Amino acid sequence: MAERIEYDILLIGGSPSNLALAHHLVDLAKQSGVSFSMAILEKGKEFGAHILSGAVSKPHVIEKLFPDYKDNGFPYEAVCNQSYFSVLANKSKWDVPAALLPAGLKKEGYLVLTLSHVVYWMANKLKEKLAEAPSVTVDFFPGFSAHEVVYDGDTVVGVQVVEKATGNAEEDNIYGKVTCFGDKGFVSRNLIERFKLRDNPQIWSVGVKEVWELPEGSDYTGKVWHTMGFPLVDGSFGGGFIYGMKDRKLTIGMVISLDSPNPNINPQQRLQDLKKHPWVQSLIQGGKMLKYGAALLPEGGYYSLPKKFSVDGALLLGDALGVLDISQLSGVDKAMECGWQAAEVLHEAIQKSDFSEQKLSSYKERVMNSFVGQNLYEGRYFRQAWQENPRLLNNYLPKVMEGVDAGSAHWGLISVGLTHNPVTAVSDALRLKKLMDGKADIGPVRYIEDYKHIVPNFKTSRAIEVNGFDKDTVYSRADAVFYAGTKYHEENRHIDEFNADVCVKCISTYDTLGKETPCVSDCTAEVHRIDDRGGLRHHGMSLENCVQCRTCEIVCPEVNLKVRPTEEGSGPDFMGL
Ligand SMILES: Cc1cc2nc3c(=O)[nH]c(=O)nc-3n(C[C@H](O)[C@H](O)[C@H](O)COP(=O)(O)OP(=O)(O)OC[C@H]3O[C@@H](n4cnc5c(N)ncnc54)[C@H](O)[C@@H]3O)c2cc1C
Ligand code: SF4
Ligand code: SF4
């Protein structure tokens, strides 16, 4: 008979937050001599294999964790030497003057990272550190997923590590006196629902990213661009990001909010559109794509935070908690700070052998009193500022784009006032600035789930104009999947479709409107499809393509899908993203 496997601390996800927690806690234990056992479960086949990020990050938490990181092999791609926020029009680009930008969008001095490499390095560095920490044991479990949270009453006591429970708890579960979820919500969303921790739902965006190798002679090392405008002209909120890395590599990506009225966003194809822009073409022509992938970003920020950050026997960290600040596109440093603060709390909890909610409650105070809470508070109305006023994206942005293409962004700004009511335009601009700077106080914000924004018969009168591009630089969604390196075990069934009849009805609705269902159009990896069986159109899935981004689950208007973690390290290979 199998024995019960129990650790003092169980970390779910080999994530930046959990690895920061592990490093800091081992450092504290080295000083105090406190002893504990820890296990880290990571669903990717290796640490980093399921991690995808931009990523440009302020190095302040990395400096705390690894004071000598620059001489210690820490894998950074570049230090940002110039950052731009640019409006892309059909033909041209306008770099918004730095004086007009909020401080959070100025990235000079920040690190350009490949986050999968960072967590891989952090896991290996932790193994090295353990040689000097005899009071601590850490077991690493790449390729192991937590499938369910295990409770004893209302106390979290561990996780189920098999997809289907056998009924023998000792075989099915790994136990922890405290379980720390840095899993982007993959299983901790069940815990949040069980304890009704969120009054306001989390809202999401999806990020799609490619890494390119540029031809000899190209060098954009340390250059960072964030863009708005082309090709997102349908009123969806989002934009592009382009980061220059060492060795002639370039990151190109888009982040698109899923609170869009458009049921057919198709993020992977929007990224291909971005690459058709003449300026982007000038960067990538003659290069080759190395990697592709996609992942979600929690955008709700301050007003989507759970009421509690801990319950009896468990803590939430990073994106699972929802501390990403979308106003600055910064989640990495905030996730790591969660880990740092959690380590401080757990160091004391271990010594008192007390992992109750009460003992762990100081974690929330610590996070909210740190720069994390401060940034989230300042950016608390950022999404609301764009959600509440459709004129910003539907009317004003296209006017500015017209001005940019006509050679004068300033004329574009003036023409916003001329073609719309100038008083309204000025008051809209002032309110936008006040909300984005966190200077207005409009009380708590209520979000609704992203799919509730979908308008099935959505129409837009605007289309992008494409002025010639190299066909070798764009990829169909089916071809892009190859660059995500997906590989699945046999009998993989990691997406549940709850009710086939609901899908049949949904397909019929969208067929009538001449549109694709949201799952088919917005999947980032050619998984969902419609099968015609004897005239009846059914929903089908090619699960072997899935990159585990969970976009389909968020946009399904009938809440008819659930993406679960895979087994045996199956899924994409995001190393290098
Ligand atoms: C396209 C894109 C661009 C971004 N750009 C930036 C940027 O420029 N700067 C910035 O600061 N932030 C950026 N972010 C946000 C940033 O990447 C995240 O906020 C950050 O990675 C969150 O860290 P985390 O610790 O919550 O863990 P995550 O990065 O969410 O990692 C979760 C880990 O847990 C694992 N896991 C999940 N479920 C399970 C399970 N059930 N069992 C075992 N393991 C599991 C996953 O495989 C993964 O390894 C970007 C994100 C995206 C998607
Ligand atoms: S999964 Fe959702 S979006 Fe897709 S067909 Fe079914 S109900 Fe429609
Ligand atoms: S099936 Fe869902 S989770 Fe998988 S790649 Fe498509 S959208 Fe992402």
XYZ file of C-alpha atoms and ligand atoms in Angstrom:
646
model
C 0.000 0.000 0.000
C 1.273 3.487 -0.884
C 2.343 5.776 1.948
C 0.930 9.220 2.514
C 3.317 11.762 0.984
C 3.330 14.954 3.000
C 5.524 18.039 2.874
C 5.543 21.074 5.098
C 5.204 23.309 2.043
C 3.709 22.344 -1.284
C 4.182 24.730 -4.215
C 1.813 24.415 -7.186
C 3.550 25.757 -10.276
C 7.238 26.259 -10.998
C 6.326 29.900 -11.436
C 8.248 33.130 -10.814
C 6.199 33.654 -7.623
C 6.744 30.182 -6.201
C 10.430 30.010 -7.140
C 10.983 33.421 -5.517
C 9.205 32.053 -2.437
C 11.407 28.971 -2.401
C 14.655 30.941 -2.803
C 13.850 33.458 -0.099
C 12.596 30.834 2.338
C 15.724 28.717 1.876
C 17.840 31.856 2.417
C 15.926 32.605 5.631
C 16.302 29.005 6.797
C 20.045 29.126 6.119
C 20.270 32.012 8.581
C 17.845 30.698 11.194
C 18.490 26.964 10.931
C 14.731 26.359 10.678
C 14.050 23.050 9.005
C 11.287 22.181 6.572
C 10.452 20.001 3.596
C 9.110 21.396 0.345
C 7.896 20.076 -3.014
C 7.438 22.012 -6.243
C 4.959 20.631 -8.785
C 5.229 21.939 -12.339
C 2.922 20.701 -15.074
C 5.396 21.434 -17.894
C 7.844 18.684 -18.775
C 10.579 20.942 -17.404
C 10.598 24.164 -15.441
C 9.734 26.894 -17.956
C 8.119 24.636 -20.571
C 4.647 26.096 -19.922
C 5.715 29.654 -19.058
C 5.169 32.464 -21.515
C 5.622 36.155 -20.917
C 6.822 39.372 -22.682
C 8.891 40.152 -20.721
C 10.279 43.494 -19.705
C 10.649 43.773 -15.966
C 11.956 46.191 -13.391
C 14.805 44.310 -11.707
C 14.137 45.432 -8.114
C 12.886 42.070 -6.805
C 15.456 40.107 -8.798
C 18.119 42.307 -7.145
C 16.728 41.424 -3.701
C 16.651 37.726 -4.457
C 19.984 37.504 -6.289
C 22.113 40.538 -5.343
C 24.923 39.433 -7.681
C 22.600 38.283 -10.482
C 24.502 39.961 -13.312
C 27.716 38.053 -12.446
C 25.927 34.869 -11.559
C 24.648 33.673 -14.916
C 21.129 35.073 -14.458
C 19.681 34.785 -17.973
C 18.639 38.234 -19.108
C 18.437 39.151 -22.776
C 19.195 42.858 -22.505
C 18.876 45.970 -20.409
C 16.373 48.314 -22.007
C 18.246 51.333 -23.381
C 15.332 53.012 -25.206
C 11.614 52.529 -24.806
C 8.823 53.893 -26.956
C 5.067 53.980 -26.895
C 3.943 54.235 -30.494
C 0.662 54.710 -32.309
C 0.630 52.582 -35.456
C -1.488 53.790 -38.365
C -1.950 51.903 -41.651
C 1.345 53.111 -43.087
C 3.212 55.064 -40.444
C 4.168 55.092 -36.791
C 4.132 57.926 -34.264
C 6.292 57.677 -31.141
C 4.373 59.471 -28.410
C 6.680 62.046 -26.767
C 8.097 60.717 -23.485
C 6.769 63.783 -21.640
C 3.194 62.624 -22.359
C 3.734 59.071 -21.091
C 2.922 57.777 -17.611
C 6.104 56.752 -15.736
C 5.079 53.057 -15.826
C 5.454 52.959 -19.627
C 9.047 54.175 -19.542
C 11.123 51.013 -19.429
C 14.718 52.277 -19.625
C 16.908 50.293 -17.191
C 14.428 47.393 -17.053
C 15.509 43.871 -17.994
C 14.317 42.206 -21.188
C 13.716 38.588 -20.188
C 12.862 35.211 -21.613
C 10.797 34.112 -18.634
C 10.975 30.381 -19.411
C 14.780 30.632 -19.173
C 14.528 32.641 -15.955
C 12.427 30.045 -14.108
C 14.598 27.215 -15.460
C 17.641 29.032 -14.069
C 15.875 29.741 -10.751
C 15.006 26.060 -10.316
C 18.606 24.973 -10.982
C 20.037 27.701 -8.752
C 17.738 26.498 -5.979
C 19.156 22.992 -6.307
C 22.677 24.437 -5.904
C 21.607 26.497 -2.894
C 20.286 23.420 -1.104
C 23.836 22.107 -0.697
C 24.369 24.948 1.799
C 21.029 24.475 3.576
C 21.195 21.113 5.368
C 18.025 21.794 7.361
C 15.917 21.989 4.196
C 14.801 19.382 1.676
C 13.186 20.335 -1.618
C 11.825 17.856 -4.151
C 11.274 19.014 -7.724
C 8.472 17.440 -9.744
C 8.471 18.646 -13.359
C 5.774 16.943 -15.417
C 3.440 16.733 -12.408
C 0.148 18.597 -12.386
C -2.142 19.406 -9.521
C -5.576 18.402 -10.802
C -7.770 19.194 -7.816
C -7.430 20.911 -4.467
C -7.806 18.474 -1.557
C -9.632 19.650 1.578
C -10.187 18.399 5.083
C -13.345 20.302 5.960
C -12.474 23.877 5.011
C -8.733 23.415 5.344
C -6.621 22.903 2.226
C -4.463 19.825 2.865
C -2.878 19.253 -0.551
C -3.652 18.439 -4.155
C -4.729 15.496 -6.272
C -1.939 14.630 -8.687
C -3.776 12.151 -10.904
C -6.349 13.208 -13.465
C -8.884 10.638 -12.313
C -8.881 9.728 -8.641
C -8.618 5.992 -7.904
C -10.276 6.402 -4.529
C -7.035 5.566 -2.733
C -6.105 8.945 -1.253
C -2.510 7.914 -0.575
C -2.007 7.144 -4.272
C -3.979 10.071 -5.606
C -2.769 12.966 -3.467
C 0.281 14.850 -2.289
C -0.268 16.625 0.988
C 1.143 19.862 2.348
C 0.745 21.600 5.688
C 0.483 24.681 3.527
C -0.139 24.723 -0.243
C 0.967 27.770 -2.268
C -0.792 28.344 -5.570
C 1.272 30.134 -8.231
C -0.646 28.321 -10.973
C -2.331 31.200 -12.896
C -5.614 29.873 -11.540
C -5.474 26.445 -13.219
C -6.670 24.712 -10.054
C -6.804 27.585 -7.584
C -9.837 28.981 -9.436
C -11.733 26.089 -7.807
C -10.554 27.235 -4.383
C -11.543 30.832 -5.133
C -15.015 29.667 -6.145
C -15.415 27.372 -3.149
C -14.669 30.139 -0.645
C -16.362 32.844 -2.794
C -13.203 34.924 -2.498
C -13.983 37.256 -5.411
C -16.902 39.700 -5.355
C -15.815 40.975 -8.729
C -14.835 38.465 -11.427
C -11.332 38.344 -12.839
C -11.162 39.790 -16.343
C -8.556 38.596 -18.809
C -6.563 39.388 -21.876
C -4.723 36.940 -24.082
C -1.122 37.444 -25.108
C 0.198 35.891 -28.304
C 3.925 35.982 -28.870
C 6.537 35.004 -31.427
C 10.324 35.055 -31.143
C 12.243 35.824 -34.300
C 15.856 35.530 -35.326
C 16.756 38.526 -37.474
C 19.168 38.574 -40.398
C 22.876 39.405 -39.958
C 23.397 43.100 -39.395
C 20.119 43.711 -37.533
C 20.528 44.681 -33.927
C 17.704 46.012 -31.739
C 19.173 44.800 -28.434
C 17.573 46.680 -25.550
C 14.936 48.487 -27.676
C 11.390 48.222 -26.304
C 8.240 49.258 -28.161
C 4.640 49.140 -26.968
C 2.066 49.979 -29.619
C -1.615 50.868 -29.999
C -3.744 51.255 -33.101
C -3.051 49.066 -36.145
C -4.225 46.320 -36.450
C -6.756 46.552 -33.583
C -9.402 48.802 -35.096
C -12.540 46.950 -33.981
C -12.798 48.644 -30.578
C -11.024 45.827 -28.699
C -8.545 47.071 -26.116
C -4.950 45.996 -26.531
C -1.776 46.528 -28.435
C 1.548 45.221 -29.577
C 4.880 44.700 -27.890
C 8.247 44.391 -29.604
C 11.381 43.774 -27.552
C 14.951 43.601 -28.840
C 17.044 40.794 -27.374
C 20.658 39.744 -27.647
C 21.871 37.465 -30.476
C 19.657 39.200 -33.085
C 16.467 37.876 -31.484
C 13.260 39.887 -31.441
C 10.053 39.343 -29.473
C 6.867 40.334 -31.293
C 3.535 39.990 -29.576
C 0.074 41.321 -28.935
C -2.023 41.512 -25.807
C -5.762 41.725 -26.511
C -8.429 42.162 -23.830
C -11.157 39.559 -23.904
C -13.876 42.002 -22.809
C -14.366 42.778 -26.498
C -17.803 42.942 -28.161
C -16.270 41.151 -31.153
C -16.947 37.383 -31.027
C -14.229 36.783 -33.628
C -11.011 38.402 -32.414
C -8.664 35.645 -33.604
C -5.596 36.826 -31.639
C -3.067 34.745 -33.593
C -4.207 36.290 -36.886
C -4.207 39.792 -35.356
C -0.542 39.198 -34.554
C 0.044 38.256 -38.201
C -1.651 41.549 -39.145
C 0.678 43.455 -36.820
C 3.612 41.915 -38.684
C 2.202 43.190 -41.986
C 2.708 46.799 -40.866
C 5.431 48.426 -42.989
C 7.512 49.355 -39.934
C 7.292 45.837 -38.434
C 8.090 44.410 -41.867
C 11.239 46.528 -41.898
C 12.309 44.833 -38.650
C 11.608 41.210 -39.525
C 12.049 40.788 -43.275
C 14.751 38.215 -43.985
C 14.404 36.791 -40.465
C 12.864 33.527 -39.311
C 10.382 32.612 -36.650
C 11.814 30.485 -33.835
C 8.902 30.070 -31.403
C 5.187 30.797 -30.979
C 2.874 30.607 -27.984
C 0.001 32.178 -26.088
C -1.073 32.735 -22.493
C -3.625 34.669 -20.462
C -3.036 37.795 -18.388
C -5.333 38.728 -15.493
C -6.351 42.356 -16.050
C -8.838 43.150 -13.309
C -6.122 44.382 -10.933
C -7.128 46.050 -7.677
C -10.869 45.499 -7.996
C -10.551 41.803 -8.898
C -8.338 40.964 -5.931
C -9.770 38.235 -3.702
C -11.119 39.267 -0.312
C -8.556 37.002 1.323
C -5.122 36.082 -0.034
C -4.972 32.996 2.194
C -7.291 30.407 3.706
C -6.583 27.667 6.223
C -3.631 25.768 4.740
C -3.195 27.760 1.507
C -1.886 30.948 -0.095
C -2.455 32.509 -3.529
C 0.355 34.203 -5.443
C 1.075 36.076 -8.678
C -1.435 35.769 -11.523
C -3.459 33.249 -9.480
C -4.013 36.058 -6.987
C -4.319 38.654 -9.770
C -1.591 41.174 -8.921
C -0.517 41.882 -12.512
C -0.694 45.618 -13.226
C -1.928 45.934 -16.801
C -1.425 49.712 -16.805
C 2.326 49.017 -16.780
C 2.205 45.514 -18.315
C 4.086 44.276 -15.259
C 3.378 40.991 -13.573
C 6.795 39.377 -13.180
C 8.117 41.641 -10.416
C 4.755 41.554 -8.649
C 4.591 37.766 -8.761
C 8.120 37.559 -7.352
C 7.292 40.052 -4.604
C 4.348 37.843 -3.607
C 6.854 34.999 -3.259
C 9.186 37.148 -1.176
C 6.427 38.235 1.213
C 4.977 34.718 1.440
C 8.412 33.384 2.423
C 8.634 35.865 5.299
C 5.212 34.780 6.568
C 5.890 31.068 6.129
C 9.257 31.290 7.889
C 7.386 32.331 11.013
C 4.480 29.951 10.437
C 6.862 26.969 10.210
C 8.427 27.867 13.553
C 5.001 28.065 15.196
C 3.688 25.036 13.253
C 0.647 27.162 12.510
C -0.707 27.410 8.942
C -4.152 28.648 9.861
C -5.852 31.428 7.944
C -5.272 33.703 10.912
C -1.545 33.036 10.979
C -1.239 33.487 7.212
C -3.384 36.629 7.079
C -0.380 38.970 7.463
C 0.569 37.902 3.910
C -2.203 40.098 2.475
C -1.111 43.077 4.569
C 2.479 42.627 3.486
C 1.618 42.397 -0.220
C -0.724 45.374 -0.078
C 1.806 47.475 1.853
C 4.527 46.705 -0.682
C 4.951 48.332 -4.108
C 2.499 45.695 -5.405
C -0.463 47.093 -3.484
C 0.644 50.637 -4.179
C 0.898 50.113 -7.985
C -2.401 48.251 -8.116
C -4.129 51.020 -6.191
C -2.707 53.730 -8.461
C -3.756 51.778 -11.570
C -7.135 50.733 -10.136
C -9.218 52.564 -12.768
C -7.037 51.792 -15.783
C -9.315 49.161 -17.353
C -12.435 51.056 -16.298
C -11.127 54.174 -18.062
C -11.213 52.318 -21.398
C -14.264 50.166 -20.664
C -16.549 53.057 -19.711
C -15.977 55.181 -22.805
C -16.245 53.434 -26.202
C -15.497 56.746 -27.977
C -11.821 56.424 -27.051
C -11.169 53.345 -29.169
C -14.013 53.646 -31.676
C -13.788 57.340 -32.600
C -10.727 59.094 -31.275
C -8.024 56.499 -31.906
C -8.947 56.103 -35.629
C -8.764 59.902 -36.012
C -5.311 60.012 -34.477
C -4.279 57.151 -36.793
C -5.534 59.139 -39.811
C -3.410 62.071 -38.653
C -0.362 59.841 -38.245
C -0.757 58.549 -41.822
C -1.260 62.108 -43.081
C 2.088 63.039 -41.520
C 0.895 64.800 -38.367
C -0.242 63.068 -35.205
C -0.928 66.513 -33.773
C -3.348 67.202 -36.607
C -4.980 63.868 -35.767
C -5.411 65.020 -32.171
C -6.843 68.358 -33.285
C -9.212 66.668 -35.727
C -10.590 64.582 -32.858
C -11.843 67.874 -31.457
C -13.051 69.136 -34.849
C -15.000 66.050 -35.891
C -16.493 65.345 -32.487
C -17.951 67.723 -29.964
C -14.769 69.538 -28.793
C -16.060 69.952 -25.239
C -16.817 66.243 -24.982
C -13.457 65.348 -26.515
C -11.525 67.528 -24.068
C -13.482 66.322 -21.059
C -13.015 62.682 -22.232
C -9.263 63.253 -22.493
C -9.053 64.838 -19.040
C -11.108 62.072 -17.443
C -9.019 59.378 -19.166
C -5.818 60.925 -17.821
C -7.228 61.317 -14.305
C -8.477 57.726 -14.203
C -5.275 56.304 -15.666
C -3.196 58.245 -13.138
C -5.464 57.060 -10.317
C -6.176 60.675 -9.421
C -9.979 60.439 -9.683
C -12.055 58.652 -7.070
C -15.111 57.032 -8.606
C -15.566 54.356 -5.947
C -15.355 50.595 -6.470
C -15.585 49.289 -10.024
C -17.861 46.407 -10.984
C -16.698 44.120 -13.783
C -18.758 41.554 -15.608
C -17.269 38.359 -17.012
C -15.504 38.899 -20.336
C -17.867 36.710 -22.382
C -20.818 38.891 -21.330
C -19.376 41.717 -23.468
C -19.714 39.653 -26.655
C -22.227 40.985 -29.173
C -22.932 38.036 -31.532
C -23.928 40.234 -34.496
C -21.084 42.680 -33.847
C -20.121 44.724 -36.908
C -17.301 47.154 -37.413
C -17.093 49.593 -40.291
C -13.326 49.876 -39.996
C -10.771 47.618 -41.595
C -7.022 47.841 -41.735
C -5.296 48.681 -44.973
C -2.383 46.411 -45.788
C 0.228 47.870 -48.106
C 2.241 44.896 -49.256
C 4.178 42.474 -47.067
C 6.489 39.510 -47.367
C 4.271 36.393 -47.314
C 7.078 34.401 -45.671
C 6.711 36.500 -42.515
C 3.126 35.484 -41.738
C 1.765 32.127 -40.632
C -1.623 30.472 -40.599
C -2.758 29.388 -37.170
C -2.287 25.735 -38.082
C 1.305 26.404 -39.183
C 2.074 28.501 -36.090
C 1.239 25.543 -33.826
C 4.364 23.786 -35.086
C 6.424 26.533 -33.427
C 4.679 25.954 -30.093
C 6.114 22.414 -30.002
C 2.956 20.794 -28.611
C 3.207 17.126 -27.670
C 0.528 15.145 -25.822
C 0.293 11.756 -24.176
C -2.159 9.253 -25.580
C -5.761 9.519 -24.444
C -5.295 13.133 -23.542
C -8.690 14.700 -22.770
C -7.788 17.907 -21.020
C -10.700 20.092 -22.191
C -14.226 19.369 -20.984
C -17.149 20.311 -23.152
C -20.068 20.156 -20.755
C -23.058 19.928 -23.077
C -22.859 19.028 -26.781
C -26.405 20.280 -27.445
C -25.492 23.731 -26.180
C -22.702 23.797 -28.763
C -25.042 22.729 -31.564
C -27.317 25.650 -30.716
C -24.414 28.095 -30.431
C -23.028 26.950 -33.814
C -26.409 27.453 -35.416
C -26.624 31.014 -33.987
C -23.229 31.974 -35.325
C -23.801 30.173 -38.659
C -26.932 32.266 -39.136
C -24.886 35.409 -38.517
C -22.185 34.261 -40.939
C -19.606 34.156 -38.146
C -17.434 31.578 -36.423
C -18.203 30.571 -32.850
C -15.918 32.364 -30.360
C -14.122 29.115 -29.462
C -13.237 28.447 -33.102
C -12.174 31.982 -33.971
C -10.359 32.922 -30.762
C -8.478 29.694 -30.130
C -4.797 30.553 -30.407
C -3.853 27.131 -31.770
C -6.378 25.572 -34.190
C -8.012 23.252 -31.674
C -11.740 23.947 -31.946
C -13.543 23.076 -35.148
C -17.018 22.411 -36.448
C -17.729 18.909 -37.730
C -20.563 18.289 -40.144
C -22.213 14.966 -39.306
C -25.082 14.168 -41.620
C -26.043 17.813 -41.911
C -25.842 18.446 -38.152
C -22.984 20.740 -37.201
C -21.136 19.687 -34.027
C -18.281 21.140 -32.006
C -15.061 19.121 -32.241
C -11.530 19.551 -30.910
C -8.005 18.676 -32.069
C -6.584 18.619 -28.557
C -3.097 17.702 -29.728
C -2.643 21.324 -30.892
C -3.591 22.985 -27.614
C -1.149 25.416 -25.985
C -3.156 25.478 -22.734
C -3.869 29.213 -22.854
C -7.513 28.913 -21.663
C -8.783 31.638 -24.016
C -11.595 29.392 -25.279
C -12.861 28.887 -21.738
C -13.006 32.650 -21.153
C -14.758 33.555 -24.434
C -17.261 30.713 -24.624
C -20.543 32.625 -24.307
C -22.289 29.600 -22.800
C -19.620 28.801 -20.180
C -19.538 25.363 -21.754
C -15.788 24.645 -21.651
C -13.193 23.979 -18.998
C -9.482 23.656 -19.752
C -7.782 21.417 -17.206
C -4.076 20.861 -16.571
C -2.559 18.070 -18.625
C -0.720 14.994 -17.400
C 2.789 13.627 -17.907
C 4.279 16.979 -18.904
C 2.086 17.084 -22.016
C 1.393 20.348 -23.782
C 3.417 23.047 -25.464
C 7.145 23.583 -25.279
C 7.512 27.264 -24.479
C 11.249 27.131 -23.708
C 12.594 30.279 -25.344
C 9.359 32.294 -24.936
C 2.151 37.669 -23.602
C 2.485 38.138 -22.225
C 3.312 39.233 -22.065
C 3.663 39.662 -20.791
N 4.554 40.682 -20.670
C 5.003 41.034 -19.445
C 6.037 41.998 -19.314
O 6.558 42.530 -20.295
N 6.446 42.319 -18.064
C 5.907 41.749 -16.953
O 6.343 42.059 -15.832
N 4.922 40.818 -17.048
C 4.460 40.452 -18.264
N 3.491 39.484 -18.377
C 2.876 38.947 -17.163
C 3.757 37.944 -16.431
O 4.271 36.990 -17.324
C 2.957 37.231 -15.349
O 2.290 38.183 -14.566
C 3.834 36.364 -14.477
O 4.508 35.399 -15.243
C 3.002 35.685 -13.400
O 3.813 34.831 -12.658
P 3.202 33.696 -11.722
O 4.198 33.487 -10.645
O 1.843 34.033 -11.334
O 3.208 32.379 -12.589
P 2.853 32.085 -14.109
O 3.796 32.808 -14.994
O 1.420 32.254 -14.312
O 3.238 30.552 -14.203
C 2.412 29.542 -13.687
C 3.187 28.244 -13.650
O 2.406 27.274 -12.963
C 2.356 26.099 -13.740
N 1.079 25.434 -13.440
C -0.150 25.913 -13.734
N -1.080 25.068 -13.292
C -0.438 24.046 -12.712
C -0.888 22.872 -12.088
N -2.176 22.608 -11.966
N 0.022 22.000 -11.606
C 1.359 22.283 -11.734
N 1.829 23.395 -12.340
C 0.937 24.272 -12.808
C 2.476 26.557 -15.164
O 2.901 25.530 -16.014
C 3.501 27.680 -15.027
O 4.797 27.157 -15.041
C 3.123 39.024 -19.642
C 2.283 37.914 -19.788
C 1.967 37.469 -21.062
C 1.090 36.272 -21.227
S -17.688 25.600 -26.868
Fe -18.816 27.474 -26.422
S -18.303 28.852 -28.099
Fe -17.765 26.809 -28.739
S -19.511 26.037 -29.856
Fe -19.725 25.346 -27.739
S -20.950 26.891 -26.724
Fe -20.201 27.816 -28.639
S -8.109 25.052 -27.087
Fe -8.386 26.714 -25.663
S -6.706 26.447 -24.258
Fe -6.178 25.273 -26.054
S -5.008 26.659 -27.379
Fe -7.150 26.853 -27.988
S -7.903 28.570 -26.812
Fe -6.013 27.917 -25.835
